[in-house]
Amino acid sequence: MSMRWYVARRLAWAAVATLVVLSGYFVLLQLAPGDGRAAFAFSAATEGGNATAAKETFDQVRGIGGPLHEQYIDFMSNMLVGDWGWSFTRNEPVIDAMAKAYPYSLQYAVPSTLLAIVFGYGIGLYSATHQYTLTDYFGTFVAFFGISIPNFWFGIMLILVFAVSAPEVTLFGVELLPLPSFYQTGVVEEHGIFSYENVRQLIMPIVVLTTASIAANMRYSRAEALEYVHAEFVKTARAKGAGDWRILTRHILRPAMVPLMTIFIADLLGLLFAGAYLTEVVFQIPGLALLSFNALINQDTPLVMATTLVPVLLFLVGNLLQDLAYTVLDPRIDYGDR
């Protein structure tokens, strides 16, 4: 089976899975309460309007009330063109609400993910090639520490230590401590995204997320690399005089990357969703996660469904990318068997 035919089959399966997911999403929307109809009517009544007429207008605009199959066709058409519903709590399309929240999530998700990939894989590979040494024990301690502590608790502790109780510390007139307790959008509007003031209020969220991500990447990369450290082909490479760097990158990292690709793809897709629910809630970052959290509190069903649909679709894309990456990294994989 050729690579082109294999990719076509995987794309077809991804399309079928997406259709099934969207159909389930449509069913849940039909069953879920809080579609905004009552809130729209209440808003009209408090402003002196006719609540019944407001409900009819809402149904007409949203296409509610017609035959179910017509609603399904309209729903699928709207999803294809990017009309994912209306957020009645924000009084705007959910796509627009998500687009406004996205940059705030990316501000801390991008550096956190990059740091987690570089340092997580780096520490894991180093620990595998220096097994049972002091540095290996230290790396293992860091990994268990990052995995064990809950992000919300770690975030609160950082706020207490570095924002509430920290003394004033300046260096060459630049304020280092205390750090801001919570994220303030006014800082971005006044100084810009890449300003020092904005970076200061992102330090603690980045530390919280990076600590947990580094731990996971470190443990997986160490475990996978250990399978090849003492392999016969690695011993042969050493006997031929290959250097440590060549052995690490060409003979250990490459075969270990096949299973590690699952985590790598998940990290990259995490950039697209960039949702760290409790971290954004603790630091009050107005990103996708806080948007979804507030939608849950206010029973804004379309916004909740849209913000939870994104990671599901990304999961399908991630599976497709993983299957394609496996075949590139490991030529022994036969397309005909998959």
GROMACS .gro file of C-alpha atoms in nm:
model
  338
    1MET     CA    1   0.000   0.000   0.000
    2SER     CA    2   0.142   0.340  -0.098
    3MET     CA    3   0.187   0.626   0.142
    4ARG     CA    4  -0.067   0.833  -0.055
    5TRP     CA    5  -0.339   0.568  -0.023
    6TYR     CA    6  -0.263   0.526   0.347
    7VAL     CA    7  -0.298   0.902   0.408
    8ALA     CA    8  -0.625   0.909   0.211
    9ARG     CA    9  -0.765   0.627   0.427
   10ARG     CA   10  -0.665   0.802   0.748
   11LEU     CA   11  -0.821   1.129   0.628
   12ALA     CA   12  -1.144   0.946   0.541
   13TRP     CA   13  -1.159   0.788   0.889
   14ALA     CA   14  -1.094   1.128   1.048
   15ALA     CA   15  -1.382   1.277   0.847
   16VAL     CA   16  -1.619   0.997   0.957
   17ALA     CA   17  -1.516   1.040   1.321
   18THR     CA   18  -1.569   1.416   1.296
   19LEU     CA   19  -1.920   1.359   1.155
   20VAL     CA   20  -2.003   1.127   1.445
   21VAL     CA   21  -1.871   1.378   1.700
   22LEU     CA   22  -2.068   1.666   1.550
   23SER     CA   23  -2.384   1.454   1.541
   24GLY     CA   24  -2.342   1.376   1.910
   25TYR     CA   25  -2.280   1.744   1.974
   26PHE     CA   26  -2.610   1.825   1.799
   27VAL     CA   27  -2.799   1.573   2.014
   28LEU     CA   28  -2.652   1.717   2.334
   29LEU     CA   29  -2.749   2.067   2.228
   30GLN     CA   30  -3.105   1.950   2.176
   31LEU     CA   31  -3.118   1.790   2.521
   32ALA     CA   32  -2.926   2.052   2.720
   33PRO     CA   33  -3.111   2.322   2.913
   34GLY     CA   34  -3.012   2.687   2.905
   35ASP     CA   35  -3.003   2.749   2.531
   36GLY     CA   36  -3.039   3.124   2.588
   37ARG     CA   37  -3.406   3.140   2.494
   38ALA     CA   38  -3.526   3.208   2.848
   39ALA     CA   39  -3.249   3.460   2.915
   40PHE     CA   40  -3.328   3.641   2.589
   41ALA     CA   41  -3.698   3.660   2.683
   42PHE     CA   42  -3.614   3.775   3.037
   43SER     CA   43  -3.389   4.047   2.902
   44ALA     CA   44  -3.665   4.165   2.668
   45ALA     CA   45  -3.921   4.164   2.951
   46THR     CA   46  -3.700   4.368   3.185
   47GLU     CA   47  -3.656   4.625   2.910
   48GLY     CA   48  -4.034   4.657   2.866
   49GLY     CA   49  -4.064   4.431   2.563
   50ASN     CA   50  -4.287   4.130   2.494
   51ALA     CA   51  -4.132   3.809   2.631
   52THR     CA   52  -4.339   3.582   2.405
   53ALA     CA   53  -4.243   3.779   2.095
   54ALA     CA   54  -3.881   3.770   2.208
   55LYS     CA   55  -3.892   3.388   2.232
   56GLU     CA   56  -4.040   3.364   1.884
   57THR     CA   57  -3.775   3.598   1.748
   58PHE     CA   58  -3.502   3.392   1.916
   59ASP     CA   59  -3.637   3.068   1.768
   60GLN     CA   60  -3.660   3.224   1.424
   61VAL     CA   61  -3.304   3.358   1.433
   62ARG     CA   62  -3.154   3.037   1.571
   63GLY     CA   63  -3.363   2.808   1.351
   64ILE     CA   64  -3.534   2.639   1.648
   65GLY     CA   65  -3.877   2.488   1.621
   66GLY     CA   66  -3.862   2.339   1.271
   67PRO     CA   67  -3.841   1.968   1.188
   68LEU     CA   68  -3.547   1.793   1.352
   69HIS     CA   69  -3.384   1.689   1.025
   70GLU     CA   70  -3.391   2.050   0.903
   71GLN     CA   71  -3.234   2.165   1.228
   72TYR     CA   72  -2.965   1.899   1.184
   73ILE     CA   73  -2.888   2.010   0.829
   74ASP     CA   74  -2.876   2.375   0.937
   75PHE     CA   75  -2.652   2.283   1.228
   76MET     CA   76  -2.403   2.097   1.008
   77SER     CA   77  -2.404   2.379   0.753
   78ASN     CA   78  -2.341   2.636   1.025
   79MET     CA   79  -2.057   2.432   1.172
   80LEU     CA   80  -1.888   2.414   0.832
   81VAL     CA   81  -1.905   2.792   0.783
   82GLY     CA   82  -1.792   2.869   1.140
   83ASP     CA   83  -2.129   2.960   1.292
   84TRP     CA   84  -2.103   2.767   1.620
   85GLY     CA   85  -2.385   2.937   1.804
   86TRP     CA   86  -2.463   3.250   2.003
   87SER     CA   87  -2.339   3.326   2.354
   88PHE     CA   88  -2.625   3.496   2.536
   89THR     CA   89  -2.407   3.584   2.837
   90ARG     CA   90  -2.160   3.773   2.617
   91ASN     CA   91  -2.414   3.874   2.353
   92GLU     CA   92  -2.189   3.773   2.063
   93PRO     CA   93  -2.112   3.463   1.852
   94VAL     CA   94  -1.920   3.199   2.044
   95ILE     CA   95  -1.651   3.198   1.774
   96ASP     CA   96  -1.588   3.569   1.839
   97ALA     CA   97  -1.578   3.510   2.215
   98MET     CA   98  -1.324   3.230   2.172
   99ALA     CA   99  -1.117   3.438   1.929
  100LYS     CA  100  -1.093   3.720   2.186
  101ALA     CA  101  -0.990   3.481   2.465
  102TYR     CA  102  -0.738   3.287   2.256
  103PRO     CA  103  -0.445   3.537   2.269
  104TYR     CA  104  -0.457   3.548   2.649
  105SER     CA  105  -0.419   3.170   2.671
  106LEU     CA  106  -0.139   3.160   2.416
  107GLN     CA  107   0.061   3.417   2.615
  108TYR     CA  108   0.145   3.160   2.880
  109ALA     CA  109   0.080   2.836   2.690
  110VAL     CA  110   0.346   2.891   2.419
  111PRO     CA  111   0.644   2.954   2.651
  112SER     CA  112   0.523   2.688   2.894
  113THR     CA  113   0.499   2.423   2.621
  114LEU     CA  114   0.836   2.509   2.468
  115LEU     CA  115   1.007   2.497   2.808
  116ALA     CA  116   0.837   2.167   2.893
  117ILE     CA  117   0.944   2.002   2.564
  118VAL     CA  118   1.306   2.122   2.573
  119PHE     CA  119   1.377   2.068   2.942
  120GLY     CA  120   1.150   1.767   2.989
  121TYR     CA  121   1.302   1.563   2.707
  122GLY     CA  122   1.652   1.694   2.785
  123ILE     CA  123   1.641   1.597   3.153
  124GLY     CA  124   1.480   1.263   3.071
  125LEU     CA  125   1.749   1.166   2.819
  126TYR     CA  126   2.025   1.283   3.051
  127SER     CA  127   1.882   1.079   3.339
  128ALA     CA  128   1.857   0.770   3.118
  129THR     CA  129   2.221   0.790   3.013
  130HIS     CA  130   2.334   0.867   3.371
  131GLN     CA  131   2.113   0.617   3.552
  132TYR     CA  132   2.138   0.592   3.935
  133THR     CA  133   2.361   0.898   3.965
  134LEU     CA  134   2.294   1.201   4.184
  135THR     CA  135   2.163   1.401   3.887
  136ASP     CA  136   1.932   1.112   3.794
  137TYR     CA  137   1.788   1.107   4.146
  138PHE     CA  138   1.746   1.486   4.140
  139GLY     CA  139   1.566   1.473   3.803
  140THR     CA  140   1.340   1.195   3.931
  141PHE     CA  141   1.261   1.403   4.242
  142VAL     CA  142   1.170   1.703   4.025
  143ALA     CA  143   0.946   1.481   3.810
  144PHE     CA  144   0.757   1.333   4.106
  145PHE     CA  145   0.725   1.677   4.263
  146GLY     CA  146   0.573   1.821   3.946
  147ILE     CA  147   0.334   1.528   3.900
  148SER     CA  148   0.227   1.510   4.264
  149ILE     CA  149   0.134   1.870   4.345
  150PRO     CA  150  -0.201   1.999   4.213
  151ASN     CA  151  -0.168   2.300   3.986
  152PHE     CA  152  -0.434   2.503   4.167
  153TRP     CA  153  -0.263   2.450   4.506
  154PHE     CA  154   0.082   2.528   4.364
  155GLY     CA  155  -0.055   2.846   4.205
  156ILE     CA  156  -0.210   2.963   4.532
  157MET     CA  157   0.117   2.893   4.719
  158LEU     CA  158   0.313   3.096   4.463
  159ILE     CA  159   0.072   3.387   4.505
  160LEU     CA  160   0.109   3.377   4.883
  161VAL     CA  161   0.490   3.357   4.870
  162PHE     CA  162   0.584   3.580   4.577
  163ALA     CA  163   0.291   3.825   4.569
  164VAL     CA  164   0.140   3.859   4.915
  165SER     CA  165   0.430   3.795   5.156
  166ALA     CA  166   0.729   3.883   4.935
  167PRO     CA  167   0.927   4.196   5.031
  168GLU     CA  168   0.995   4.469   4.778
  169VAL     CA  169   1.302   4.380   4.568
  170THR     CA  170   1.441   4.603   4.291
  171LEU     CA  171   1.744   4.567   4.065
  172PHE     CA  172   1.880   4.878   3.887
  173GLY     CA  173   1.548   5.048   3.951
  174VAL     CA  174   1.345   4.759   3.804
  175GLU     CA  175   1.089   4.604   4.039
  176LEU     CA  176   1.137   4.227   4.072
  177LEU     CA  177   0.918   4.148   4.375
  178PRO     CA  178   0.639   4.126   4.471
  179LEU     CA  179   0.485   3.977   4.159
  180PRO     CA  180   0.125   4.063   4.061
  181SER     CA  181  -0.129   3.840   4.235
  182PHE     CA  182  -0.372   3.824   3.944
  183TYR     CA  183  -0.366   3.889   3.571
  184GLN     CA  184  -0.483   4.236   3.472
  185THR     CA  185  -0.590   4.302   3.112
  186GLY     CA  186  -0.527   4.673   3.165
  187VAL     CA  187  -0.152   4.603   3.171
  188VAL     CA  188  -0.165   4.464   2.816
  189GLU     CA  189  -0.374   4.757   2.693
  190GLU     CA  190  -0.137   5.007   2.852
  191HIS     CA  191   0.206   4.849   2.794
  192GLY     CA  192   0.152   4.581   2.525
  193ILE     CA  193   0.178   4.201   2.517
  194PHE     CA  194   0.559   4.184   2.502
  195SER     CA  195   0.619   4.443   2.774
  196TYR     CA  196   0.809   4.371   3.096
  197GLU     CA  197   0.497   4.448   3.299
  198ASN     CA  198   0.299   4.180   3.114
  199VAL     CA  199   0.580   3.925   3.143
  200ARG     CA  200   0.589   3.976   3.522
  201GLN     CA  201   0.224   3.882   3.561
  202LEU     CA  202   0.274   3.570   3.345
  203ILE     CA  203   0.571   3.431   3.538
  204MET     CA  204   0.374   3.239   3.800
  205PRO     CA  205   0.121   3.079   3.558
  206ILE     CA  206   0.409   2.968   3.334
  207VAL     CA  207   0.595   2.819   3.630
  208VAL     CA  208   0.286   2.628   3.744
  209LEU     CA  209   0.213   2.474   3.403
  210THR     CA  210   0.576   2.410   3.311
  211THR     CA  211   0.647   2.224   3.635
  212ALA     CA  212   0.376   1.968   3.569
  213SER     CA  213   0.453   1.934   3.197
  214ILE     CA  214   0.829   1.894   3.246
  215ALA     CA  215   0.765   1.617   3.496
  216ALA     CA  216   0.549   1.418   3.254
  217ASN     CA  217   0.785   1.464   2.958
  218MET     CA  218   1.087   1.379   3.171
  219ARG     CA  219   0.942   1.053   3.304
  220TYR     CA  220   0.822   0.929   2.964
  221SER     CA  221   1.143   1.021   2.780
  222ARG     CA  222   1.358   0.859   3.051
  223ALA     CA  223   1.157   0.537   3.044
  224GLU     CA  224   1.163   0.514   2.663
  225ALA     CA  225   1.534   0.600   2.636
  226LEU     CA  226   1.628   0.336   2.896
  227GLU     CA  227   1.505   0.066   2.657
  228TYR     CA  228   1.777   0.160   2.410
  229VAL     CA  229   2.067   0.270   2.632
  230HIS     CA  230   2.195  -0.086   2.667
  231ALA     CA  231   2.075  -0.213   2.328
  232GLU     CA  232   2.314  -0.411   2.109
  233PHE     CA  233   2.314  -0.154   1.830
  234VAL     CA  234   2.409   0.118   2.081
  235LYS     CA  235   2.697  -0.096   2.209
  236THR     CA  236   2.806  -0.152   1.851
  237ALA     CA  237   2.801   0.221   1.785
  238ARG     CA  238   3.016   0.282   2.092
  239ALA     CA  239   3.259   0.012   1.981
  240LYS     CA  240   3.293   0.187   1.645
  241GLY     CA  241   3.392   0.507   1.826
  242ALA     CA  242   3.070   0.706   1.797
  243GLY     CA  243   3.059   1.006   2.031
  244ASP     CA  244   2.810   1.049   2.315
  245TRP     CA  245   2.612   1.316   2.130
  246ARG     CA  246   2.578   1.104   1.815
  247ILE     CA  247   2.474   0.800   2.019
  248LEU     CA  248   2.220   1.005   2.211
  249THR     CA  249   2.062   1.176   1.911
  250ARG     CA  250   2.095   0.909   1.639
  251HIS     CA  251   2.075   0.578   1.823
  252ILE     CA  252   1.869   0.650   2.137
  253LEU     CA  253   1.650   0.953   2.071
  254ARG     CA  254   1.530   0.850   1.724
  255PRO     CA  255   1.378   0.511   1.816
  256ALA     CA  256   1.249   0.658   2.144
  257MET     CA  257   1.072   0.936   1.955
  258VAL     CA  258   0.814   0.695   1.809
  259PRO     CA  259   0.622   0.648   2.138
  260LEU     CA  260   0.724   0.996   2.258
  261MET     CA  261   0.553   1.142   1.952
  262THR     CA  262   0.220   1.085   2.126
  263ILE     CA  263   0.316   1.327   2.403
  264PHE     CA  264   0.484   1.564   2.160
  265ILE     CA  265   0.170   1.592   1.946
  266ALA     CA  266  -0.041   1.636   2.259
  267ASP     CA  267   0.183   1.924   2.369
  268LEU     CA  268   0.154   2.093   2.031
  269LEU     CA  269  -0.222   2.050   2.024
  270GLY     CA  270  -0.233   2.190   2.375
  271LEU     CA  271  -0.103   2.513   2.223
  272LEU     CA  272  -0.409   2.527   2.000
  273PHE     CA  273  -0.657   2.468   2.280
  274ALA     CA  274  -0.437   2.622   2.549
  275GLY     CA  275  -0.682   2.548   2.820
  276ALA     CA  276  -0.554   2.515   3.175
  277TYR     CA  277  -0.882   2.540   3.359
  278LEU     CA  278  -0.775   2.580   3.720
  279THR     CA  279  -0.461   2.779   3.641
  280GLU     CA  280  -0.657   3.042   3.451
  281VAL     CA  281  -0.920   3.051   3.725
  282VAL     CA  282  -0.660   3.093   4.002
  283PHE     CA  283  -0.471   3.370   3.821
  284GLN     CA  284  -0.786   3.516   3.658
  285ILE     CA  285  -0.640   3.502   3.307
  286PRO     CA  286  -0.926   3.579   3.062
  287GLY     CA  287  -0.835   3.293   2.826
  288LEU     CA  288  -1.029   3.001   2.682
  289ALA     CA  289  -1.040   2.806   3.007
  290LEU     CA  290  -1.176   3.094   3.214
  291LEU     CA  291  -1.423   3.165   2.932
  292SER     CA  292  -1.546   2.806   2.948
  293PHE     CA  293  -1.555   2.811   3.330
  294ASN     CA  294  -1.769   3.125   3.339
  295ALA     CA  295  -1.996   2.977   3.072
  296LEU     CA  296  -2.049   2.673   3.293
  297ILE     CA  297  -2.134   2.890   3.593
  298ASN     CA  298  -2.381   3.097   3.389
  299GLN     CA  299  -2.526   2.792   3.202
  300ASP     CA  300  -2.434   2.939   2.866
  301THR     CA  301  -2.479   2.608   2.684
  302PRO     CA  302  -2.363   2.707   2.332
  303LEU     CA  303  -2.041   2.857   2.468
  304VAL     CA  304  -1.976   2.558   2.694
  305MET     CA  305  -2.031   2.314   2.410
  306ALA     CA  306  -1.811   2.510   2.170
  307THR     CA  307  -1.521   2.538   2.413
  308THR     CA  308  -1.539   2.166   2.488
  309LEU     CA  309  -1.584   2.070   2.122
  310VAL     CA  310  -1.249   2.222   2.024
  311PRO     CA  311  -1.032   1.974   2.219
  312VAL     CA  312  -1.238   1.683   2.084
  313LEU     CA  313  -1.174   1.791   1.725
  314LEU     CA  314  -0.808   1.851   1.809
  315PHE     CA  315  -0.791   1.499   1.949
  316LEU     CA  316  -0.902   1.363   1.612
  317VAL     CA  317  -0.643   1.576   1.434
  318GLY     CA  318  -0.380   1.460   1.684
  319ASN     CA  319  -0.453   1.094   1.616
  320LEU     CA  320  -0.417   1.155   1.245
  321LEU     CA  321  -0.086   1.338   1.289
  322GLN     CA  322   0.046   1.065   1.519
  323ASP     CA  323  -0.027   0.789   1.269
  324LEU     CA  324   0.147   0.986   0.995
  325ALA     CA  325   0.443   1.069   1.221
  326TYR     CA  326   0.489   0.703   1.320
  327THR     CA  327   0.533   0.597   0.959
  328VAL     CA  328   0.790   0.872   0.900
  329LEU     CA  329   0.994   0.800   1.216
  330ASP     CA  330   0.988   0.420   1.186
  331PRO     CA  331   1.024   0.288   0.828
  332ARG     CA  332   0.952  -0.067   0.953
  333ILE     CA  333   0.583   0.021   0.989
  334ASP     CA  334   0.388  -0.138   0.706
  335TYR     CA  335   0.101   0.068   0.564
  336GLY     CA  336  -0.085  -0.249   0.473
  337ASP     CA  337  -0.117  -0.356   0.835
  338ARG     CA  338  -0.277  -0.030   0.950
   0.00000   0.00000   0.00000
